[in-house]
Amino acid sequence: MRWHFVGGIFATLFGLFYVAVGLLMLGTMAYYNIRYGPIEYSHGRYEALDQIALTPKNITNGISTLGVGIGMSAAAYCWFKQKKRDGTILFLLSLALAGITAAVIRNM
């Protein structure tokens, strides 16, 4: 079985999912903040709109999700072209990006 092909298919699916979620997160924040004016963080009073408030934490989360998706898609492209080492390095770098940004977001 051609494992680079199977790995490329799964990485493409996960990459496209991450890209779609990142674009949806950033697009939702932009839409609601343009339509209804700037949405401020509630500081624990009413937390329903905290996920779409324009805070550095939310913007960093959306950008990192988009970056991980692009990295996984690039890794899948390398695996389809049978450049296994390049694809593995890109995949590990995208996972490292996800871990680093998760740690940064947790400390914000």
XYZ file of C-alpha atoms in Angstrom:
108
model
C 0.000 0.000 0.000
C 1.187 3.512 -0.729
C 1.327 5.037 2.722
C 2.402 8.454 1.462
C -0.836 8.589 -0.523
C -2.989 7.574 2.447
C -1.157 10.013 4.743
C -1.600 12.746 2.157
C -5.345 12.156 1.984
C -5.788 12.301 5.768
C -3.523 15.323 6.129
C -5.420 17.083 3.343
C -8.748 16.451 5.052
C -7.476 17.680 8.429
C -5.723 20.638 6.795
C -8.829 21.718 4.915
C -10.875 21.361 8.097
C -8.447 23.579 10.025
C -8.371 26.164 7.224
C -12.185 26.243 7.113
C -12.455 26.612 10.893
C -9.809 29.359 10.982
C -11.537 31.311 8.223
C -14.892 30.829 9.937
C -13.509 32.090 13.255
C -11.913 35.188 11.750
C -14.865 35.854 9.460
C -17.371 35.595 12.300
C -15.370 37.995 14.449
C -15.058 40.464 11.580
C -18.738 40.217 10.594
C -20.223 40.741 14.042
C -17.779 43.476 14.999
C -18.429 45.382 11.766
C -22.193 44.919 11.842
C -22.876 45.605 15.525
C -19.891 47.742 16.435
C -16.945 46.712 18.581
C -17.855 43.873 20.922
C -15.953 44.143 24.185
C -14.837 41.344 26.448
C -17.305 40.887 29.317
C -14.838 40.040 32.141
C -17.171 37.385 33.528
C -20.474 39.266 33.545
C -22.083 37.958 30.371
C -19.902 35.492 28.514
C -22.014 34.700 25.445
C -20.142 37.079 23.121
C -16.629 36.532 24.475
C -15.675 34.173 21.638
C -16.292 36.822 18.948
C -14.915 39.844 20.792
C -11.907 41.447 19.110
C -9.331 40.492 21.696
C -5.727 39.465 21.012
C -6.530 36.019 22.409
C -9.340 35.372 19.915
C -7.428 36.796 16.959
C -4.330 34.737 17.828
C -6.480 31.618 18.123
C -8.022 32.175 14.675
C -4.703 32.943 13.002
C -2.995 29.918 14.574
C -5.809 27.622 13.464
C -5.507 28.971 9.946
C -1.699 28.567 10.044
C -1.897 24.969 11.240
C -4.346 24.165 8.445
C -2.072 25.691 5.822
C 0.907 23.789 7.266
C -0.958 20.487 7.213
C -2.123 21.088 3.648
C 1.451 21.885 2.581
C 2.636 18.678 4.287
C -0.031 16.709 2.434
C 1.104 18.247 -0.852
C 4.679 17.168 -0.120
C 3.508 13.643 0.685
C 1.558 13.471 -2.570
C 4.737 14.472 -4.420
C 6.589 11.721 -2.483
C 8.835 14.157 -0.621
C 8.436 12.306 2.662
C 11.069 14.178 4.657
C 9.794 17.626 3.685
C 6.206 16.613 4.426
C 7.141 15.197 7.818
C 9.076 18.348 8.745
C 6.157 20.584 7.706
C 3.701 18.402 9.620
C 5.815 18.522 12.785
C 6.303 22.288 12.424
C 2.555 22.809 12.122
C 1.970 20.707 15.248
C 4.668 22.684 17.060
C 2.955 25.911 15.976
C -0.301 24.601 17.418
C 1.350 23.688 20.711
C 3.218 26.956 21.081
C 0.177 29.094 20.319
C -1.988 27.012 22.662
C 0.516 27.679 25.456
C 0.634 31.393 24.609
C -3.158 31.659 24.471
C -3.508 29.879 27.810
C -1.209 32.431 29.457
C -2.997 35.490 28.005
